[in-house]
PDB file of C-alpha atoms in Angstrom:
ATOM      1  CA  MET A  50      91.326 101.333 120.284  1.00 88.00           C
ATOM      2  CA  ASP A  51      94.647 101.823 122.160  1.00 94.00           C
ATOM      3  CA  ASN A  52      97.007 104.002 120.189  1.00 95.00           C
ATOM      4  CA  THR A  53      99.886 101.588 120.552  1.00 96.00           C
ATOM      5  CA  LEU A  54      97.795  98.768 119.227  1.00 97.00           C
ATOM      6  CA  ASN A  55      96.578 101.009 116.474  1.00 96.00           C
ATOM      7  CA  ALA A  56     100.196 101.865 115.465  1.00 97.00           C
ATOM      8  CA  PHE A  57     101.097  98.164 115.490  1.00 97.00           C
ATOM      9  CA  LEU A  58      98.148  97.224 113.231  1.00 97.00           C
ATOM     10  CA  ARG A  59      98.923 100.026 110.758  1.00 97.00           C
ATOM     11  CA  GLY A  60     102.620  98.961 110.666  1.00 97.00           C
ATOM     12  CA  LEU A  61     101.363  95.393 109.973  1.00 97.00           C
ATOM     13  CA  ILE A  62      99.022  96.514 107.182  1.00 97.00           C
ATOM     14  CA  GLU A  63     101.756  98.668 105.690  1.00 96.00           C
ATOM     15  CA  ALA A  64     104.280  95.868 105.772  1.00 96.00           C
ATOM     16  CA  VAL A  65     101.903  93.309 104.124  1.00 96.00           C
ATOM     17  CA  THR A  66     100.582  95.635 101.416  1.00 96.00           C
ATOM     18  CA  GLU A  67     103.308  98.039 100.423  1.00 94.00           C
ATOM     19  CA  PHE A  68     105.040  95.968  97.835  1.00 94.00           C
ATOM     20  CA  ILE A  69     102.299  93.691  96.678  1.00 94.00           C
ATOM     21  CA  PRO A  70     100.031  95.352  94.051  1.00 94.00           C
ATOM     22  CA  VAL A  71      97.034  95.994  96.340  1.00 95.00           C
ATOM     23  CA  SER A  72      97.636  99.590  97.623  1.00 93.00           C
ATOM     24  CA  SER A  73      98.957 100.030 101.079  1.00 93.00           C
ATOM     25  CA  THR A  74      97.726 103.558 101.312  1.00 91.00           C
ATOM     26  CA  GLY A  75      94.242 102.437 100.423  1.00 93.00           C
ATOM     27  CA  HIS A  76      94.247  99.813 103.126  1.00 95.00           C
ATOM     28  CA  LEU A  77      95.542 102.250 105.710  1.00 94.00           C
ATOM     29  CA  PHE A  78      92.982 104.953 104.689  1.00 92.00           C
ATOM     30  CA  LEU A  79      90.215 102.267 104.930  1.00 92.00           C
ATOM     31  CA  PHE A  80      91.428 101.108 108.360  1.00 94.00           C
ATOM     32  CA  SER A  81      91.869 104.637 109.793  1.00 92.00           C
ATOM     33  CA  SER A  82      88.327 105.523 108.614  1.00 89.00           C
ATOM     34  CA  TYR A  83      87.039 103.060 111.084  1.00 90.00           C
ATOM     35  CA  PHE A  84      89.782 103.004 113.663  1.00 94.00           C
ATOM     36  CA  PRO A  85      91.340 106.481 113.983  1.00 94.00           C
ATOM     37  CA  PHE A  86      93.873 107.508 116.551  1.00 95.00           C
ATOM     38  CA  SER A  87      92.519 109.097 119.561  1.00 93.00           C
ATOM     39  CA  ASN A  88      93.286 111.045 122.834  1.00 91.00           C
ATOM     40  CA  LEU A  89      96.498 112.576 121.498  1.00 92.00           C
ATOM     41  CA  SER A  90      97.697 115.982 122.608  1.00 90.00           C
ATOM     42  CA  VAL A  91      98.077 117.140 118.982  1.00 93.00           C
ATOM     43  CA  ASP A  92      95.694 117.784 116.005  1.00 92.00           C
ATOM     44  CA  LEU A  93      94.504 114.248 115.131  1.00 92.00           C
ATOM     45  CA  ALA A  94      93.934 114.954 111.461  1.00 90.00           C
ATOM     46  CA  SER A  95      97.510 116.122 111.081  1.00 92.00           C
ATOM     47  CA  PHE A  96      98.889 113.086 112.882  1.00 94.00           C
ATOM     48  CA  GLU A  97      96.693 110.777 110.772  1.00 92.00           C
ATOM     49  CA  ASP A  98      98.096 112.402 107.688  1.00 90.00           C
ATOM     50  CA  LEU A  99     101.615 112.050 108.880  1.00 93.00           C
ATOM     51  CA  PHE A 100     101.520 108.563 110.292  1.00 95.00           C
ATOM     52  CA  ASP A 101     100.208 106.636 107.342  1.00 92.00           C
ATOM     53  CA  ILE A 102     102.908 108.045 105.024  1.00 92.00           C
ATOM     54  CA  PHE A 103     105.800 108.132 107.468  1.00 93.00           C
ATOM     55  CA  ILE A 104     105.622 104.441 108.454  1.00 95.00           C
ATOM     56  CA  GLN A 105     106.397 103.683 104.779  1.00 94.00           C
ATOM     57  CA  THR A 106     110.041 104.354 105.840  1.00 93.00           C
ATOM     58  CA  GLY A 107     110.110 101.049 107.578  1.00 94.00           C
ATOM     59  CA  ALA A 108     109.244  99.398 104.342  1.00 94.00           C
ATOM     60  CA  ILE A 109     111.916 101.329 102.471  1.00 95.00           C
ATOM     61  CA  LEU A 110     114.548 100.227 104.997  1.00 96.00           C
ATOM     62  CA  SER A 111     113.502  96.603 104.399  1.00 97.00           C
ATOM     63  CA  VAL A 112     114.251  97.061 100.645  1.00 96.00           C
ATOM     64  CA  LEU A 113     117.631  98.736 101.323  1.00 96.00           C
ATOM     65  CA  VAL A 114     118.582  95.838 103.667  1.00 97.00           C
ATOM     66  CA  LEU A 115     117.534  93.055 101.277  1.00 96.00           C
ATOM     67  CA  TYR A 116     119.046  94.644  98.211  1.00 96.00           C
ATOM     68  CA  TRP A 117     122.002  96.410  99.940  1.00 96.00           C
ATOM     69  CA  ASP A 118     124.522  94.611  97.610  1.00 95.00           C
ATOM     70  CA  ARG A 119     122.771  95.720  94.449  1.00 95.00           C
ATOM     71  CA  PHE A 120     122.458  99.331  95.594  1.00 96.00           C
ATOM     72  CA  TYR A 121     126.064  99.554  96.744  1.00 96.00           C
ATOM     73  CA  THR A 122     127.576  97.712  93.790  1.00 95.00           C
ATOM     74  CA  ASN A 123     125.720  99.827  91.291  1.00 94.00           C
ATOM     75  CA  ALA A 124     126.558 103.028  93.154  1.00 95.00           C
ATOM     76  CA  SER A 125     130.221 102.140  93.193  1.00 94.00           C
ATOM     77  CA  SER A 126     130.104 101.162  89.559  1.00 93.00           C
ATOM     78  CA  ALA A 127     128.255 104.367  88.575  1.00 94.00           C
ATOM     79  CA  VAL A 128     130.891 106.537  90.327  1.00 93.00           C
ATOM     80  CA  GLN A 129     133.731 104.705  88.581  1.00 92.00           C
ATOM     81  CA  PHE A 130     132.120 105.159  85.276  1.00 90.00           C
ATOM     82  CA  LEU A 131     131.448 108.872  85.710  1.00 89.00           C
ATOM     83  CA  LEU A 132     135.131 109.261  86.813  1.00 85.00           C
ATOM     84  CA  GLY A 133     136.199 107.535  83.610  1.00 81.00           C
ATOM     85  CA  LYS A 134     137.755 104.657  85.561  1.00 82.00           C
ATOM     86  CA  ASP A 135     135.399 101.973  84.324  1.00 79.00           C
ATOM     87  CA  GLU A 136     133.810 101.450  80.915  1.00 78.00           C
ATOM     88  CA  SER A 137     130.893  99.528  82.240  1.00 85.00           C
ATOM     89  CA  GLU A 138     127.658 101.570  82.318  1.00 88.00           C
ATOM     90  CA  GLU A 139     125.567  98.990  84.325  1.00 90.00           C
ATOM     91  CA  GLY A 140     125.660 100.912  87.588  1.00 92.00           C
ATOM     92  CA  TYR A 141     125.200 104.297  85.956  1.00 93.00           C
ATOM     93  CA  GLN A 142     122.212 102.900  83.941  1.00 93.00           C
ATOM     94  CA  PHE A 143     120.632 101.413  87.123  1.00 94.00           C
ATOM     95  CA  TYR A 144     120.468 104.804  88.824  1.00 95.00           C
ATOM     96  CA  LEU A 145     119.635 106.742  85.572  1.00 95.00           C
ATOM     97  CA  GLN A 146     116.580 104.471  85.156  1.00 94.00           C
ATOM     98  CA  LEU A 147     115.440 105.128  88.764  1.00 95.00           C
ATOM     99  CA  CYS A 148     115.834 108.888  88.252  1.00 96.00           C
ATOM    100  CA  ILE A 149     113.805 108.733  85.069  1.00 96.00           C
ATOM    101  CA  GLY A 150     111.194 106.500  86.744  1.00 95.00           C
ATOM    102  CA  ILE A 151     110.527 108.810  89.685  1.00 96.00           C
ATOM    103  CA  THR A 152     110.561 112.165  87.886  1.00 96.00           C
ATOM    104  CA  PRO A 153     106.923 112.148  86.523  1.00 96.00           C
ATOM    105  CA  ILE A 154     105.359 111.338  89.977  1.00 95.00           C
ATOM    106  CA  LEU A 155     107.573 113.810  91.781  1.00 94.00           C
ATOM    107  CA  ILE A 156     106.515 116.574  89.511  1.00 95.00           C
ATOM    108  CA  LEU A 157     102.855 115.709  89.416  1.00 95.00           C
ATOM    109  CA  GLY A 158     102.823 115.145  93.167  1.00 91.00           C
ATOM    110  CA  PHE A 159     104.288 118.585  93.803  1.00 90.00           C
ATOM    111  CA  LEU A 160     101.910 120.238  91.445  1.00 92.00           C
ATOM    112  CA  ALA A 161      98.947 118.448  93.020  1.00 89.00           C
ATOM    113  CA  LYS A 162     100.045 118.583  96.662  1.00 84.00           C
ATOM    114  CA  GLY A 163      97.137 120.758  97.645  1.00 83.00           C
ATOM    115  CA  PHE A 164      94.616 118.315  96.428  1.00 82.00           C
ATOM    116  CA  LEU A 165      96.608 115.221  97.723  1.00 83.00           C
ATOM    117  CA  ASP A 166      96.931 116.799 101.209  1.00 80.00           C
ATOM    118  CA  THR A 167      93.194 117.028 101.569  1.00 83.00           C
ATOM    119  CA  ILE A 168      92.132 113.808  99.815  1.00 84.00           C
ATOM    120  CA  LYS A 169      91.851 111.714 102.996  1.00 81.00           C
ATOM    121  CA  ALA A 170      89.230 114.089 104.338  1.00 81.00           C
ATOM    122  CA  ARG A 171      87.019 113.779 101.176  1.00 85.00           C
ATOM    123  CA  PRO A 172      83.474 112.449 101.936  1.00 87.00           C
ATOM    124  CA  ASP A 173      83.742 110.267  98.834  1.00 89.00           C
ATOM    125  CA  LEU A 174      87.140 108.634  99.769  1.00 91.00           C
ATOM    126  CA  ILE A 175      85.491 105.204 100.260  1.00 93.00           C
ATOM    127  CA  LEU A 176      84.019 105.448  96.804  1.00 94.00           C
ATOM    128  CA  ILE A 177      87.389 106.393  95.311  1.00 94.00           C
ATOM    129  CA  LEU A 178      89.126 103.488  97.065  1.00 95.00           C
ATOM    130  CA  GLY A 179      86.471 100.866  96.036  1.00 95.00           C
ATOM    131  CA  SER A 180      86.548 102.056  92.419  1.00 96.00           C
ATOM    132  CA  SER A 181      90.320 102.045  92.286  1.00 96.00           C
ATOM    133  CA  TRP A 182      90.601  98.559  93.750  1.00 96.00           C
ATOM    134  CA  LEU A 183      88.005  97.226  91.288  1.00 97.00           C
ATOM    135  CA  VAL A 184      89.236  98.822  88.082  1.00 96.00           C
ATOM    136  CA  GLY A 185      92.906  98.048  88.928  1.00 95.00           C
ATOM    137  CA  GLY A 186      91.954  94.428  89.683  1.00 96.00           C
ATOM    138  CA  LEU A 187      90.176  94.039  86.392  1.00 96.00           C
ATOM    139  CA  VAL A 188      93.121  95.439  84.488  1.00 94.00           C
ATOM    140  CA  MET A 189      95.600  93.198  86.346  1.00 93.00           C
ATOM    141  CA  VAL A 190      93.549  90.046  85.669  1.00 94.00           C
ATOM    142  CA  PHE A 191      93.335  91.034  81.956  1.00 92.00           C
ATOM    143  CA  VAL A 192      97.068  91.604  81.680  1.00 90.00           C
ATOM    144  CA  GLU A 193      97.979  88.362  83.523  1.00 86.00           C
ATOM    145  CA  LYS A 194      95.558  86.346  81.402  1.00 85.00           C
ATOM    146  CA  GLN A 195      97.629  87.309  78.354  1.00 80.00           C
ATOM    147  CA  LYS A 196     100.112  84.665  79.574  1.00 68.00           C
ATOM    148  CA  LEU A 197     103.231  86.646  78.835  1.00 69.00           C
ATOM    149  CA  ASP A 198     106.297  84.688  77.847  1.00 64.00           C
ATOM    150  CA  GLU A 199     108.822  84.845  80.598  1.00 64.00           C
ATOM    151  CA  SER A 200     111.642  83.443  78.558  1.00 59.00           C
ATOM    152  CA  THR A 201     111.594  86.468  76.243  1.00 59.00           C
ATOM    153  CA  SER A 202     111.454  89.076  78.967  1.00 65.00           C
ATOM    154  CA  LEU A 203     112.436  92.583  77.998  1.00 72.00           C
ATOM    155  CA  ASP A 204     115.080  94.422  79.903  1.00 80.00           C
ATOM    156  CA  ILE A 205     114.108  97.775  81.488  1.00 88.00           C
ATOM    157  CA  GLY A 206     115.833 100.630  79.629  1.00 89.00           C
ATOM    158  CA  VAL A 207     115.292 104.372  79.327  1.00 90.00           C
ATOM    159  CA  ARG A 208     112.058 103.844  77.178  1.00 92.00           C
ATOM    160  CA  GLU A 209     110.495 101.424  79.738  1.00 92.00           C
ATOM    161  CA  SER A 210     111.492 103.687  82.663  1.00 94.00           C
ATOM    162  CA  ILE A 211     109.832 106.687  81.102  1.00 95.00           C
ATOM    163  CA  LEU A 212     106.509 104.761  80.504  1.00 96.00           C
ATOM    164  CA  ILE A 213     106.609 103.008  83.858  1.00 96.00           C
ATOM    165  CA  GLY A 214     107.287 106.397  85.475  1.00 95.00           C
ATOM    166  CA  ILE A 215     104.383 108.085  83.695  1.00 96.00           C
ATOM    167  CA  PHE A 216     101.911 105.385  84.604  1.00 95.00           C
ATOM    168  CA  GLN A 217     103.160 105.430  88.233  1.00 94.00           C
ATOM    169  CA  CYS A 218     101.462 108.784  88.547  1.00 95.00           C
ATOM    170  CA  PHE A 219      98.153 106.999  88.693  1.00 93.00           C
ATOM    171  CA  ALA A 220      99.167 105.878  92.133  1.00 92.00           C
ATOM    172  CA  LEU A 221      98.432 109.362  93.427  1.00 92.00           C
ATOM    173  CA  ILE A 222      94.771 108.213  93.332  1.00 92.00           C
ATOM    174  CA  PRO A 223      94.142 106.312  96.629  1.00 90.00           C
ATOM    175  CA  GLY A 224      93.608 102.658  95.999  1.00 92.00           C
ATOM    176  CA  VAL A 225      95.380 102.439  92.676  1.00 93.00           C
ATOM    177  CA  SER A 226      98.648 101.224  94.234  1.00 93.00           C
ATOM    178  CA  ARG A 227     102.130 102.495  93.307  1.00 93.00           C
ATOM    179  CA  SER A 228     103.386  98.934  93.005  1.00 94.00           C
ATOM    180  CA  ALA A 229     100.347  97.894  90.883  1.00 94.00           C
ATOM    181  CA  ALA A 230     100.745 100.835  88.497  1.00 95.00           C
ATOM    182  CA  THR A 231     104.497 100.069  87.992  1.00 95.00           C
ATOM    183  CA  ILE A 232     104.097  96.356  87.809  1.00 93.00           C
ATOM    184  CA  ILE A 233     101.269  96.245  85.383  1.00 92.00           C
ATOM    185  CA  THR A 234     102.947  98.773  83.094  1.00 94.00           C
ATOM    186  CA  ALA A 235     106.163  96.700  83.157  1.00 93.00           C
ATOM    187  CA  ARG A 236     104.275  93.464  82.447  1.00 90.00           C
ATOM    188  CA  ILE A 237     102.446  95.043  79.471  1.00 90.00           C
ATOM    189  CA  LEU A 238     105.811  96.137  78.131  1.00 90.00           C
ATOM    190  CA  GLY A 239     107.050  92.533  78.302  1.00 88.00           C
ATOM    191  CA  VAL A 240     109.147  92.623  81.524  1.00 90.00           C
ATOM    192  CA  SER A 241     109.396  89.509  83.606  1.00 89.00           C
ATOM    193  CA  LYS A 242     107.531  89.112  86.991  1.00 90.00           C
ATOM    194  CA  LYS A 243     110.755  89.159  88.929  1.00 91.00           C
ATOM    195  CA  ASP A 244     112.182  92.239  87.115  1.00 92.00           C
ATOM    196  CA  SER A 245     108.789  94.037  87.306  1.00 92.00           C
ATOM    197  CA  ALA A 246     108.491  93.473  91.030  1.00 94.00           C
ATOM    198  CA  GLU A 247     112.113  94.437  91.844  1.00 95.00           C
ATOM    199  CA  TYR A 248     112.060  97.638  89.710  1.00 95.00           C
ATOM    200  CA  SER A 249     108.911  98.545  91.611  1.00 95.00           C
ATOM    201  CA  PHE A 250     110.757  97.905  94.849  1.00 95.00           C
ATOM    202  CA  PHE A 251     113.736 100.110  93.759  1.00 96.00           C
ATOM    203  CA  LEU A 252     111.461 103.016  92.599  1.00 95.00           C
ATOM    204  CA  ALA A 253     109.737 103.026  95.968  1.00 95.00           C
ATOM    205  CA  VAL A 254     112.898 103.928  97.872  1.00 95.00           C
ATOM    206  CA  PRO A 255     113.283 107.519  96.571  1.00 95.00           C
ATOM    207  CA  VAL A 256     109.489 108.164  96.027  1.00 94.00           C
ATOM    208  CA  LEU A 257     108.439 107.091  99.468  1.00 93.00           C
ATOM    209  CA  THR A 258     111.518 108.746 101.162  1.00 94.00           C
ATOM    210  CA  ILE A 259     110.680 112.005  99.578  1.00 93.00           C
ATOM    211  CA  ALA A 260     106.887 111.643 100.464  1.00 92.00           C
ATOM    212  CA  GLY A 261     107.747 110.744 104.068  1.00 92.00           C
ATOM    213  CA  LEU A 262     110.233 113.739 104.453  1.00 93.00           C
ATOM    214  CA  TYR A 263     107.637 116.144 102.989  1.00 92.00           C
ATOM    215  CA  LYS A 264     104.892 114.982 105.463  1.00 93.00           C
ATOM    216  CA  LEU A 265     107.406 115.059 108.332  1.00 93.00           C
ATOM    217  CA  TYR A 266     108.363 118.729 107.534  1.00 94.00           C
ATOM    218  CA  LYS A 267     104.723 119.767 106.893  1.00 93.00           C
ATOM    219  CA  HIS A 268     103.573 118.372 110.310  1.00 93.00           C
ATOM    220  CA  ARG A 269     106.803 119.117 112.283  1.00 93.00           C
ATOM    221  CA  ALA A 270     104.788 121.213 114.742  1.00 94.00           C
ATOM    222  CA  ILE A 271     102.984 118.203 116.055  1.00 95.00           C
ATOM    223  CA  LEU A 272     106.222 116.161 116.763  1.00 95.00           C
ATOM    224  CA  ASN A 273     106.659 115.520 120.499  1.00 94.00           C
ATOM    225  CA  SER A 274     107.691 112.528 122.667  1.00 93.00           C
ATOM    226  CA  GLU A 275     104.237 111.002 122.372  1.00 94.00           C
ATOM    227  CA  THR A 276     103.875 111.218 118.570  1.00 95.00           C
ATOM    228  CA  ILE A 277     107.520 110.394 117.759  1.00 96.00           C
ATOM    229  CA  VAL A 278     107.315 107.081 119.747  1.00 96.00           C
ATOM    230  CA  LEU A 279     104.161 106.051 117.815  1.00 97.00           C
ATOM    231  CA  LEU A 280     105.837 107.023 114.399  1.00 96.00           C
ATOM    232  CA  LEU A 281     109.026 105.076 115.231  1.00 97.00           C
ATOM    233  CA  PHE A 282     107.081 102.083 116.574  1.00 97.00           C
ATOM    234  CA  GLY A 283     104.834 101.864 113.531  1.00 97.00           C
ATOM    235  CA  SER A 284     107.860 102.200 111.237  1.00 97.00           C
ATOM    236  CA  PHE A 285     109.737  99.464 113.144  1.00 97.00           C
ATOM    237  CA  VAL A 286     106.842  97.010 112.920  1.00 97.00           C
ATOM    238  CA  SER A 287     106.667  97.864 109.191  1.00 97.00           C
ATOM    239  CA  PHE A 288     110.439  97.185 108.708  1.00 97.00           C
ATOM    240  CA  ILE A 289     110.625  93.887 110.534  1.00 97.00           C
ATOM    241  CA  ILE A 290     107.496  92.371 108.888  1.00 97.00           C
ATOM    242  CA  CYS A 291     108.069  93.856 105.456  1.00 97.00           C
ATOM    243  CA  TYR A 292     111.509  92.168 105.298  1.00 96.00           C
ATOM    244  CA  PHE A 293     109.872  88.762 105.401  1.00 96.00           C
ATOM    245  CA  ILE A 294     106.970  89.726 103.170  1.00 96.00           C
ATOM    246  CA  ILE A 295     109.305  90.777 100.282  1.00 96.00           C
ATOM    247  CA  ARG A 296     111.111  87.448 100.491  1.00 96.00           C
ATOM    248  CA  LEU A 297     107.801  85.585 100.519  1.00 96.00           C
ATOM    249  CA  PHE A 298     106.409  87.695  97.695  1.00 96.00           C
ATOM    250  CA  MET A 299     109.453  86.966  95.467  1.00 95.00           C
ATOM    251  CA  SER A 300     109.204  83.231  96.295  1.00 95.00           C
ATOM    252  CA  PHE A 301     105.587  83.332  95.486  1.00 95.00           C
ATOM    253  CA  LEU A 302     106.297  84.942  92.041  1.00 91.00           C
ATOM    254  CA  ARG A 303     108.655  82.077  91.086  1.00 89.00           C
ATOM    255  CA  ARG A 304     105.676  79.747  91.058  1.00 89.00           C
ATOM    256  CA  ARG A 305     102.545  81.949  90.471  1.00 89.00           C
ATOM    257  CA  SER A 306     101.499  85.098  88.657  1.00 87.00           C
ATOM    258  CA  PHE A 307     100.035  88.436  89.828  1.00 91.00           C
ATOM    259  CA  LEU A 308      96.474  87.055  88.934  1.00 92.00           C
ATOM    260  CA  SER A 309      95.469  86.311  92.495  1.00 94.00           C
ATOM    261  CA  PHE A 310      96.273  89.949  93.480  1.00 95.00           C
ATOM    262  CA  GLY A 311      93.946  91.120  90.769  1.00 95.00           C
ATOM    263  CA  ILE A 312      91.157  88.827  92.048  1.00 97.00           C
ATOM    264  CA  TYR A 313      91.703  90.084  95.617  1.00 97.00           C
ATOM    265  CA  ARG A 314      91.364  93.696  94.380  1.00 97.00           C
ATOM    266  CA  ILE A 315      88.232  92.912  92.560  1.00 97.00           C
ATOM    267  CA  LEU A 316      86.619  91.240  95.570  1.00 97.00           C
ATOM    268  CA  LEU A 317      87.749  93.965  97.988  1.00 97.00           C
ATOM    269  CA  GLY A 318      86.628  96.784  95.593  1.00 96.00           C
ATOM    270  CA  THR A 319      83.160  95.156  95.242  1.00 97.00           C
ATOM    271  CA  VAL A 320      82.723  94.804  98.959  1.00 96.00           C
ATOM    272  CA  VAL A 321      83.791  98.338  99.597  1.00 95.00           C
ATOM    273  CA  LEU A 322      81.499  99.795  96.968  1.00 96.00           C
ATOM    274  CA  VAL A 323      78.499  97.737  98.049  1.00 96.00           C
ATOM    275  CA  THR A 324      79.088  98.848 101.575  1.00 92.00           C
ATOM    276  CA  TYR A 325      79.430 102.445 100.487  1.00 91.00           C
ATOM    277  CA  PHE A 326      76.196 102.538  98.368  1.00 92.00           C
ATOM    278  CA  ARG A 327      74.315 100.787 101.077  1.00 88.00           C
ATOM    279  CA  GLY A 328      75.175 103.660 103.483  1.00 72.00           C
TER     280      GLY A 328
END
């Protein structure tokens, strides 16, 4: 496959799957196991490792554009509160909850970075992906079948941020999905569909930014005109498409639940596992 087409398709996959609870990394790993990049003047394994993480920056940018007013307003409010010029803690609490929510996965990710850096090369990667999709789908279906009352939705506070942050760590396992881990935990705690999804979006910004910068630094030796163009192109595709996917996703949640995503995960996990065991 032509590398430009490959980058486009990966950008598309990233955009469609990053913020819905199905695991963008799992989908990208599955795609790249069948359609790797080829004929590059750099180490292909290193570029594969960098590309699938770096293009998440496009998805991050789409969140910042769509929710710019909230990020900016809360930042301004937080500064005013810290300077003692405003008694409202809303902006301060917004960023405090984000800091709390990202801390567990950053700590665990740092401690396990040696394992995480090599997980894509594991011979049982497909087994891990299939199992994660299947188990995560079953959990999601179970949670959504509880018919949580949206009218009594719980606000996300410090306690909720801690618990969501802890369970977000499961997303370090390929196929689990960062958004699924955060959304399912929030839903179990009694948070509404809208607030669960948006908090997951907001947590993604610092987490994915740090992950992308880490991979960029780690593989800085392979950056050249050829690889940079592919990275930027994939990120651009991800940004443009993800902008519309987020809007569609939020519109979908006003009418439906996360149940369909759980069913999709179960079906995908089953197909992947059957294929794996059939050799």
